[in-house]
XYZ file of N, CA, C and O in Angstrom:
680
model
N 0.834 -1.188 0.000
C 0.000 0.000 0.000
C 0.876 1.248 0.000
O 2.031 1.212 0.380
N 0.274 2.363 -0.428
C 1.020 3.611 -0.526
C 0.361 4.656 0.357
O -0.816 4.580 0.676
N 1.145 5.652 0.740
C 0.598 6.768 1.498
C 0.331 7.905 0.546
O 1.114 8.194 -0.352
N -0.803 8.566 0.701
C -1.118 9.710 -0.147
C -1.349 10.918 0.733
O -1.851 10.809 1.844
N -0.967 12.077 0.235
C -1.184 13.330 0.934
C -2.581 13.805 0.548
O -2.836 14.146 -0.596
N -3.479 13.825 1.485
C -4.865 14.158 1.221
C -5.014 15.589 0.725
O -5.852 15.883 -0.109
N -4.190 16.500 1.207
C -4.345 17.907 0.876
C -3.782 18.291 -0.486
O -4.213 19.258 -1.072
N -2.807 17.570 -0.994
C -2.202 18.012 -2.249
C -2.161 16.944 -3.322
O -1.597 17.173 -4.377
N -2.738 15.805 -3.107
C -2.755 14.713 -4.078
C -1.365 14.224 -4.451
O -1.183 13.600 -5.474
N -0.349 14.532 -3.656
C 0.998 14.036 -3.920
C 1.282 12.877 -2.984
O 0.658 12.726 -1.944
N 2.263 12.096 -3.354
C 2.671 11.005 -2.472
C 3.273 11.626 -1.213
O 4.051 12.570 -1.282
N 2.919 11.096 -0.066
C 3.447 11.627 1.181
C 4.858 11.111 1.410
O 5.146 9.956 1.173
N 5.729 11.981 1.856
C 7.118 11.581 2.060
C 7.325 10.969 3.449
O 7.954 9.962 3.604
N 6.762 11.578 4.470
C 7.016 11.071 5.818
C 5.746 10.583 6.510
O 5.774 10.249 7.674
N 4.637 10.561 5.807
C 3.409 10.033 6.382
C 2.560 11.047 7.107
O 1.459 10.741 7.506
N 3.046 12.261 7.315
C 2.230 13.278 7.976
C 1.129 13.715 7.024
O 1.319 13.764 5.822
N -0.016 14.077 7.578
C -1.189 14.500 6.816
C -1.529 13.488 5.723
O -1.921 13.829 4.629
N -1.331 12.229 6.011
C -1.550 11.207 5.006
C -2.478 10.137 5.533
O -2.665 9.991 6.725
N -3.031 9.408 4.616
C -3.812 8.238 4.985
C -3.404 7.109 4.051
O -2.829 7.341 2.991
N -3.712 5.913 4.448
C -3.356 4.758 3.663
C -4.265 4.678 2.441
O -5.481 4.759 2.566
N -3.689 4.559 1.268
C -4.476 4.456 0.052
C -5.000 3.034 -0.096
O -4.307 2.086 0.232
N -6.210 2.882 -0.598
C -6.718 1.526 -0.850
C -5.814 0.824 -1.865
O -5.200 1.480 -2.697
N -5.735 -0.502 -1.824
C -4.824 -1.209 -2.715
C -5.128 -1.000 -4.195
O -4.246 -1.094 -5.033
N -6.367 -0.697 -4.558
C -6.719 -0.529 -5.963
C -6.802 0.963 -6.319
O -7.317 1.340 -7.333
N -6.296 1.835 -5.501
C -6.371 3.268 -5.719
C -5.679 3.651 -7.028
O -4.551 3.279 -7.268
N -6.389 4.380 -7.869
C -5.822 4.808 -9.142
C -5.510 6.297 -9.074
O -6.366 7.094 -8.717
N -4.317 6.666 -9.423
C -3.944 8.072 -9.452
C -4.296 8.635 -10.822
O -3.442 8.870 -11.658
N -5.573 8.819 -11.079
C -6.029 9.234 -12.403
C -5.666 10.667 -12.742
O -5.538 10.998 -13.898
N -5.528 11.522 -11.779
C -5.273 12.917 -12.075
C -3.811 13.283 -12.221
O -3.493 14.428 -12.483
N -2.910 12.329 -12.056
C -1.486 12.651 -12.047
C -1.007 13.304 -13.335
O -0.205 14.215 -13.312
N -1.481 12.832 -14.464
C -0.973 13.332 -15.741
C -1.942 14.289 -16.412
O -1.753 14.642 -17.559
N -2.967 14.700 -15.695
C -3.989 15.542 -16.301
C -3.412 16.824 -16.869
O -3.791 17.255 -17.955
N -2.458 17.423 -16.188
C -1.890 18.667 -16.696
C -1.131 18.428 -17.994
O -0.975 19.331 -18.802
N -0.673 17.223 -18.246
C 0.030 16.929 -19.491
C -0.932 16.588 -20.614
O -0.599 16.751 -21.778
N -2.146 16.116 -20.288
C -3.095 15.744 -21.330
C -3.658 16.950 -22.061
O -4.083 16.828 -23.192
N -3.663 18.102 -21.427
C -4.205 19.281 -22.083
C -3.451 19.624 -23.347
O -4.040 20.033 -24.323
N -2.159 19.468 -23.325
C -1.368 19.801 -24.507
C -0.816 18.542 -25.177
O 0.255 18.556 -25.753
N -1.589 17.480 -25.129
C -1.176 16.217 -25.729
C -0.874 16.345 -27.224
O 0.151 15.833 -27.678
N -1.706 17.045 -28.005
C -1.355 17.197 -29.420
C -0.010 17.906 -29.626
O 0.777 17.526 -30.499
N 0.276 18.900 -28.804
C 1.557 19.613 -28.928
C 2.725 18.694 -28.553
O 3.771 18.697 -29.193
N 2.532 17.884 -27.522
C 3.565 16.921 -27.135
C 3.789 15.894 -28.238
O 4.923 15.509 -28.514
N 2.701 15.474 -28.876
C 2.815 14.501 -29.955
C 3.627 15.079 -31.112
O 4.498 14.408 -31.660
N 3.368 16.330 -31.449
C 4.090 16.982 -32.551
C 5.576 17.095 -32.232
O 6.419 16.940 -33.110
N 5.909 17.322 -30.957
C 7.317 17.389 -30.562
C 8.011 16.035 -30.714
O 9.179 15.968 -31.060
N 7.281 14.957 -30.427
C 7.865 13.618 -30.442
C 7.816 12.956 -31.813
O 8.667 12.143 -32.138
N 6.796 13.292 -32.603
C 6.529 12.585 -33.842
C 6.048 13.591 -34.876
O 5.010 14.217 -34.684
N 6.796 13.769 -35.950
C 6.388 14.757 -36.953
C 5.000 14.400 -37.487
O 4.687 13.236 -37.709
N 4.169 15.412 -37.667
C 2.790 15.218 -38.089
C 2.532 15.896 -39.420
O 3.170 16.888 -39.766
N 1.588 15.344 -40.168
C 1.170 15.921 -41.440
C -0.335 15.728 -41.584
O -0.923 14.899 -40.881
N -0.963 16.468 -42.496
C -2.421 16.329 -42.669
C -2.796 14.956 -43.219
O -2.029 14.333 -43.949
N -3.995 14.526 -42.887
C -4.526 13.270 -43.420
C -4.779 13.459 -44.911
O -5.321 14.478 -45.327
N -4.386 12.470 -45.693
C -4.548 12.572 -47.145
C -5.979 12.310 -47.595
O -6.413 12.837 -48.618
N -6.716 11.503 -46.854
C -8.080 11.145 -47.248
C -9.123 11.813 -46.350
O -10.080 11.185 -45.925
N -8.942 13.089 -46.071
C -9.820 13.803 -45.133
C -11.282 13.780 -45.592
O -12.179 13.552 -44.778
N -11.527 13.993 -46.871
C -12.914 14.029 -47.359
C -13.588 12.672 -47.181
O -14.713 12.593 -46.702
N -12.888 11.595 -47.532
C -13.504 10.267 -47.387
C -13.696 9.910 -45.910
O -14.646 9.211 -45.560
N -12.793 10.387 -45.043
C -12.968 10.154 -43.607
C -14.219 10.850 -43.083
O -14.984 10.271 -42.314
N -14.431 12.094 -43.500
C -15.602 12.847 -43.024
C -16.904 12.220 -43.506
O -17.932 12.346 -42.863
N -16.842 11.555 -44.667
C -18.047 10.953 -45.234
C -18.173 9.468 -44.916
O -19.147 8.831 -45.308
N -17.210 8.894 -44.220
C -17.238 7.463 -43.918
C -18.473 7.127 -43.083
O -18.736 7.772 -42.074
N -19.243 6.120 -43.484
C -20.459 5.761 -42.730
C -20.174 5.393 -41.266
O -21.010 5.638 -40.395
N -19.018 4.826 -41.006
C -18.670 4.452 -39.637
C -18.662 5.663 -38.720
O -19.132 5.613 -37.589
N -18.118 6.782 -39.204
C -18.013 7.991 -38.389
C -19.294 8.822 -38.374
O -19.341 9.873 -37.745
N -20.320 8.367 -39.044
C -21.592 9.081 -39.007
C -22.401 8.722 -37.765
O -23.381 9.376 -37.454
N -21.984 7.678 -37.059
C -22.662 7.289 -35.823
C -21.893 7.857 -34.641
O -20.681 7.650 -34.520
N -22.599 8.550 -33.754
C -21.955 9.229 -32.626
C -21.177 8.276 -31.718
O -20.101 8.615 -31.240
N -21.699 7.090 -31.484
C -21.012 6.142 -30.597
C -19.657 5.749 -31.179
O -18.676 5.602 -30.458
N -19.584 5.621 -32.488
C -18.318 5.270 -33.128
C -17.330 6.432 -33.047
O -16.130 6.211 -32.873
N -17.830 7.642 -33.172
C -16.954 8.815 -33.036
C -16.381 8.888 -31.621
O -15.201 9.173 -31.446
N -17.225 8.618 -30.634
C -16.762 8.672 -29.243
C -15.671 7.631 -29.002
O -14.634 7.934 -28.411
N -15.877 6.421 -29.473
C -14.866 5.372 -29.298
C -13.596 5.699 -30.072
O -12.493 5.402 -29.614
N -13.745 6.315 -31.241
C -12.575 6.702 -32.027
C -11.766 7.765 -31.291
O -10.542 7.668 -31.196
N -12.454 8.755 -30.737
C -11.774 9.803 -29.965
C -11.058 9.194 -28.762
O -9.902 9.523 -28.477
N -11.722 8.286 -28.055
C -11.104 7.644 -26.890
C -9.854 6.864 -27.281
O -8.829 6.943 -26.603
N -9.946 6.122 -28.378
C -8.798 5.341 -28.826
C -7.657 6.254 -29.276
O -6.500 6.032 -28.928
N -7.985 7.309 -30.023
C -6.944 8.230 -30.493
C -6.259 8.942 -29.333
O -5.046 9.160 -29.368
N -7.019 9.277 -28.306
C -6.434 9.890 -27.111
C -5.433 8.938 -26.457
O -4.323 9.334 -26.092
N -5.809 7.688 -26.344
C -4.940 6.671 -25.764
C -3.674 6.477 -26.614
O -2.560 6.439 -26.101
N -3.853 6.409 -27.928
C -2.715 6.213 -28.832
C -1.792 7.430 -28.812
O -0.568 7.285 -28.782
N -2.363 8.620 -28.790
C -1.535 9.831 -28.753
C -0.694 9.855 -27.486
O 0.491 10.207 -27.524
N -1.289 9.484 -26.369
C -0.549 9.458 -25.116
C 0.612 8.474 -25.203
O 1.745 8.795 -24.860
N 0.339 7.265 -25.673
C 1.386 6.246 -25.761
C 2.440 6.600 -26.804
O 3.618 6.295 -26.618
N 2.018 7.237 -27.888
C 2.973 7.598 -28.941
C 3.979 8.638 -28.443
O 5.117 8.665 -28.912
N 3.580 9.475 -27.492
C 4.532 10.452 -26.953
C 5.568 9.777 -26.071
O 6.624 10.342 -25.819
N 5.281 8.578 -25.608
C 6.212 7.865 -24.735
C 7.079 6.850 -25.487
O 8.206 6.606 -25.108
N 6.529 6.264 -26.550
C 7.235 5.158 -27.205
C 7.990 5.545 -28.472
O 8.767 4.752 -28.973
N 7.746 6.729 -29.001
C 8.392 7.206 -30.225
C 8.318 6.168 -31.354
O 9.327 5.638 -31.798
N 7.111 5.905 -31.846
C 6.946 4.884 -32.882
C 7.399 5.373 -34.258
O 7.678 6.558 -34.456
N 7.430 4.447 -35.192
C 7.727 4.767 -36.587
C 6.563 5.594 -37.133
O 5.419 5.154 -37.071
N 6.810 6.779 -37.681
C 5.713 7.626 -38.167
C 4.888 6.994 -39.281
O 3.736 7.344 -39.479
N 5.459 6.034 -40.008
C 4.739 5.397 -41.115
C 3.935 4.178 -40.689
O 3.216 3.605 -41.496
N 4.054 3.780 -39.429
C 3.286 2.641 -38.937
C 1.806 3.008 -38.897
O 1.442 4.121 -38.516
N 0.947 2.073 -39.284
C -0.491 2.372 -39.285
C -1.048 2.312 -37.869
O -0.487 1.652 -36.994
N -2.145 2.992 -37.698
C -2.821 3.025 -36.398
C -3.183 1.607 -35.950
O -2.972 1.239 -34.789
N -3.693 0.811 -36.859
C -4.106 -0.551 -36.525
C -2.917 -1.400 -36.071
O -2.992 -2.070 -35.044
N -1.817 -1.360 -36.803
C -0.675 -2.193 -36.422
C -0.049 -1.721 -35.116
O 0.390 -2.533 -34.302
N -0.030 -0.404 -34.872
C 0.514 0.124 -33.620
C -0.334 -0.338 -32.433
O 0.188 -0.779 -31.413
N -1.651 -0.246 -32.582
C -2.546 -0.658 -31.494
C -2.434 -2.152 -31.229
O -2.475 -2.581 -30.074
N -2.293 -2.945 -32.276
C -2.162 -4.382 -32.095
C -0.821 -4.732 -31.453
O -0.747 -5.589 -30.580
N 0.243 -4.048 -31.861
C 1.573 -4.337 -31.317
C 1.657 -4.010 -29.837
O 2.321 -4.711 -29.072
N 0.983 -2.932 -29.416
C 1.054 -2.506 -28.019
C -0.210 -2.829 -27.238
O -0.378 -2.375 -26.110
N -1.126 -3.595 -27.863
C -2.377 -3.994 -27.218
C -3.111 -2.785 -26.636
O -3.494 -2.768 -25.470
N -3.294 -1.775 -27.454
C -3.923 -0.522 -27.005
C -5.405 -0.465 -27.332
O -5.910 0.570 -27.716
N -6.091 -1.552 -27.159
C -7.513 -1.525 -27.437
C -8.261 -0.914 -26.269
O -9.298 -0.316 -26.429
N -7.717 -1.008 -25.082
C -8.280 -0.323 -23.930
C -9.501 -1.001 -23.344
O -9.712 -2.192 -23.513
N -10.325 -0.194 -22.662
C -11.436 -0.691 -21.868
C -12.487 -1.458 -22.652
O -12.751 -2.617 -22.382
N -13.110 -0.846 -23.617
C -14.168 -1.490 -24.382
C -13.552 -2.098 -25.639
O -13.542 -1.490 -26.705
N -13.038 -3.302 -25.507
C -12.286 -3.935 -26.590
C -13.121 -4.135 -27.843
O -12.639 -3.961 -28.953
N -14.379 -4.483 -27.669
C -15.236 -4.734 -28.828
C -15.450 -3.452 -29.640
O -15.277 -3.438 -30.855
N -15.791 -2.358 -28.955
C -16.050 -1.096 -29.649
C -14.788 -0.535 -30.286
O -14.796 -0.087 -31.432
N -13.681 -0.584 -29.554
C -12.435 -0.051 -30.108
C -11.881 -0.959 -31.190
O -11.188 -0.498 -32.087
N -12.188 -2.233 -31.098
C -11.806 -3.151 -32.174
C -12.524 -2.792 -33.456
O -11.947 -2.870 -34.547
N -13.797 -2.378 -33.342
C -14.551 -1.930 -34.528
C -13.906 -0.698 -35.134
O -13.888 -0.536 -36.357
N -13.382 0.180 -34.287
C -12.716 1.387 -34.798
C -11.536 0.985 -35.664
O -11.356 1.500 -36.770
N -10.744 0.050 -35.199
C -9.563 -0.376 -35.951
C -9.927 -1.174 -37.193
O -9.150 -1.236 -38.141
N -11.107 -1.805 -37.196
C -11.547 -2.548 -38.379
C -11.999 -1.618 -39.499
O -12.042 -2.018 -40.651
N -12.350 -0.395 -39.156
C -12.717 0.587 -40.176
C -11.460 0.912 -40.968
O -10.498 1.471 -40.433
N -11.441 0.553 -42.252
C -10.237 0.692 -43.073
C -9.760 2.142 -43.158
O -8.552 2.402 -43.152
N -10.696 3.072 -43.213
C -10.310 4.486 -43.341
C -9.558 4.975 -42.111
O -8.704 5.848 -42.215
N -9.837 4.413 -40.948
C -9.180 4.833 -39.708
C -7.947 3.979 -39.426
O -6.870 4.493 -39.139
N -8.101 2.668 -39.495
C -7.012 1.753 -39.167
C -5.791 1.890 -40.055
O -4.670 1.608 -39.643
N -5.992 2.353 -41.294
C -4.878 2.463 -42.234
C -4.139 3.799 -42.159
O -3.162 3.999 -42.864
N -4.592 4.698 -41.304
C -3.944 6.010 -41.187
C -2.587 5.842 -40.504
O -2.503 5.223 -39.444
N -1.528 6.389 -41.106
C -0.220 6.299 -40.445
C -0.161 7.216 -39.223
O -0.883 8.216 -39.143
N 0.699 6.882 -38.283
C 0.808 7.655 -37.049
C 1.261 9.096 -37.296
O 1.000 9.967 -36.477
N 1.900 9.358 -38.410
C 2.314 10.731 -38.713
C 1.118 11.621 -39.049
O 1.260 12.824 -39.170
N -0.073 11.015 -39.177
C -1.296 11.774 -39.448
C -2.286 11.677 -38.280
O -3.448 12.022 -38.405
N -1.806 11.246 -37.138
C -2.644 11.007 -35.968
C -3.322 12.283 -35.464
O -4.522 12.299 -35.186
N -2.579 13.355 -35.357
C -3.124 14.615 -34.864
C -4.218 15.140 -35.797
O -5.268 15.600 -35.350
N -3.989 15.044 -37.080
C -4.965 15.492 -38.066
C -6.228 14.630 -38.012
O -7.346 15.146 -38.105
N -6.060 13.336 -37.849
C -7.204 12.431 -37.732
C -8.037 12.788 -36.505
O -9.268 12.836 -36.565
N -7.368 13.072 -35.403
C -8.069 13.460 -34.177
C -8.899 14.729 -34.420
O -10.062 14.804 -34.023
N -8.317 15.705 -35.089
C -9.033 16.959 -35.361
C -10.242 16.735 -36.257
O -11.287 17.360 -36.075
N -10.112 15.830 -37.236
C -11.236 15.542 -38.133
C -12.378 14.898 -37.363
O -13.539 15.315 -37.492
N -12.069 13.907 -36.549
C -13.118 13.229 -35.787
C -13.732 14.195 -34.781
O -14.954 14.215 -34.579
N -12.911 15.029 -34.190
C -13.412 16.035 -33.244
C -14.374 17.003 -33.937
O -15.406 17.367 -33.378
N -14.069 17.399 -35.163
C -14.957 18.309 -35.890
C -16.257 17.614 -36.284
O -17.320 18.247 -36.302
N -16.205 16.317 -36.580
C -17.427 15.559 -36.875
C -18.327 15.537 -35.647
O -19.539 15.743 -35.745
N -17.734 15.314 -34.492
C -18.500 15.300 -33.242
C -19.114 16.673 -32.979
O -20.293 16.789 -32.643
N -18.322 17.721 -33.155
C -18.831 19.082 -32.920
C -19.975 19.404 -33.876
O -20.986 19.983 -33.468
N -19.840 19.017 -35.142
C -20.899 19.273 -36.119
C -22.182 18.526 -35.772
O -23.278 18.990 -36.069
N -22.033 17.364 -35.144
C -23.210 16.583 -34.767
C -23.872 17.121 -33.506
O -25.091 17.090 -33.378
N -23.074 17.632 -32.571
C -23.603 18.034 -31.265
C -24.108 19.476 -31.236
O -25.157 19.762 -30.662
N -23.394 20.393 -31.835
C -23.749 21.812 -31.722
C -25.175 22.144 -32.161
O -25.860 22.899 -31.475
N -25.670 21.602 -33.280
C -27.055 21.931 -33.658
C -28.101 21.426 -32.663
O -29.205 21.959 -32.613
N -27.789 20.421 -31.882
C -28.774 19.862 -30.941
C -28.794 20.586 -29.603
O -29.711 20.382 -28.813
N -27.798 21.416 -29.338
C -27.713 22.067 -28.021
C -28.913 22.937 -27.667
O -29.390 22.882 -26.539
N -29.436 23.759 -28.578
C -30.596 24.575 -28.182
C -31.805 23.746 -27.737
O -32.614 24.202 -26.959
N -31.892 22.512 -28.212
C -33.022 21.653 -27.835
C -32.854 21.056 -26.447
O -33.833 20.798 -25.763
N -31.623 20.832 -26.037
C -31.401 20.141 -24.768
C -30.977 21.055 -23.628
O -31.093 20.680 -22.467
N -30.481 22.244 -23.943
C -30.055 23.175 -22.895
C -31.231 23.997 -22.397
O -32.133 24.333 -23.166
N -31.228 24.358 -21.129
C -32.267 25.263 -20.627
C -32.207 26.605 -21.360
O -31.148 27.052 -21.795
N -33.346 27.243 -21.493
C -33.459 28.491 -22.242
C -32.527 29.596 -21.777
O -32.045 30.393 -22.580
N -32.243 29.654 -20.474
C -31.393 30.735 -19.972
C -29.971 30.641 -20.508
O -29.232 31.609 -20.488
N -29.560 29.467 -21.016
C -28.218 29.319 -21.572
C -28.200 29.487 -23.088
O -27.167 29.345 -23.723
N -29.330 29.789 -23.671
C -29.420 29.918 -25.124
C -29.663 31.354 -25.561
O -30.224 31.596 -26.621
N -29.266 32.311 -24.766
C -29.453 33.717 -25.114
C -28.503 34.089 -26.247
O -27.351 33.658 -26.272
N -28.979 34.877 -27.207
C -28.091 35.278 -28.303
C -26.970 36.195 -27.794
O -27.160 36.954 -26.843
N -25.830 36.082 -28.429
C -24.689 36.917 -28.061
C -24.864 38.315 -28.640
O -25.505 38.494 -29.678
N -24.282 39.332 -27.992
C -24.384 40.686 -28.541
C -23.630 40.766 -29.864
O -22.759 39.959 -30.161
N -24.001 41.758 -30.644
C -23.370 41.888 -31.965
C -21.891 42.213 -31.809
O -21.432 42.689 -30.772
N -21.160 41.961 -32.850
C -19.722 42.234 -32.869
C -19.477 43.725 -32.632
O -18.539 44.102 -31.932
N -20.355 44.581 -33.162
C -20.194 46.024 -32.990
C -20.217 46.397 -31.511
O -19.384 47.168 -31.045
N -21.157 45.815 -30.761
C -21.253 46.128 -29.338
C -20.033 45.636 -28.585
O -19.523 46.301 -27.684
N -19.528 44.481 -28.954
C -18.355 43.927 -28.284
C -17.142 44.796 -28.589
O -16.357 45.124 -27.691
N -16.974 45.182 -29.844
C -15.851 46.043 -30.218
C -15.925 47.383 -29.495
O -14.916 47.904 -29.022
N -17.117 47.952 -29.401
C -17.305 49.233 -28.748
C -16.928 49.148 -27.246
O -16.305 50.044 -26.705
N -17.306 48.039 -26.627
C -17.011 47.864 -25.215
C -15.527 47.636 -24.961
O -14.998 48.013 -23.925
N -14.856 47.030 -25.918
C -13.434 46.695 -25.730
C -12.489 47.822 -26.101
O -11.353 47.836 -25.662
N -12.934 48.748 -26.916
C -12.019 49.804 -27.368
C -12.412 51.122 -26.875
O -13.028 51.844 -26.681
């Protein structure tokens, strides 16, 4: 078992202000500050370029279903994190990298379907960041139009015109 500092989420050095962590305790927040700039870290570790088949990816029937987009985003997040640590070959495909490192993650069936999609699984790791942005934009395009229907009215107020904002700022 490990000692954790309750007040700062750091490992306790001498046991003061600490309690015994449960044996299955997961330190999920440890790398959170690094996940925010994960795409930037990926670019530093692995040269990136735009996806060559962006139009076919956006129109792929697999990515037209929201559940598949969510699983794709989850898998890409996992792969991006691991790619910053392992420095893979930029020409290796997403599918072969995931199989080599067993990066299917929690929902193996759903993420396995993501890798079976030829348009996604065949993307080389040097296009990983671009693929993530494309899938993210598909999700945004699907979700944004539905927000006025599901959000309470007080959060759907129109924004002031650009003229009013400029006038207030200058």
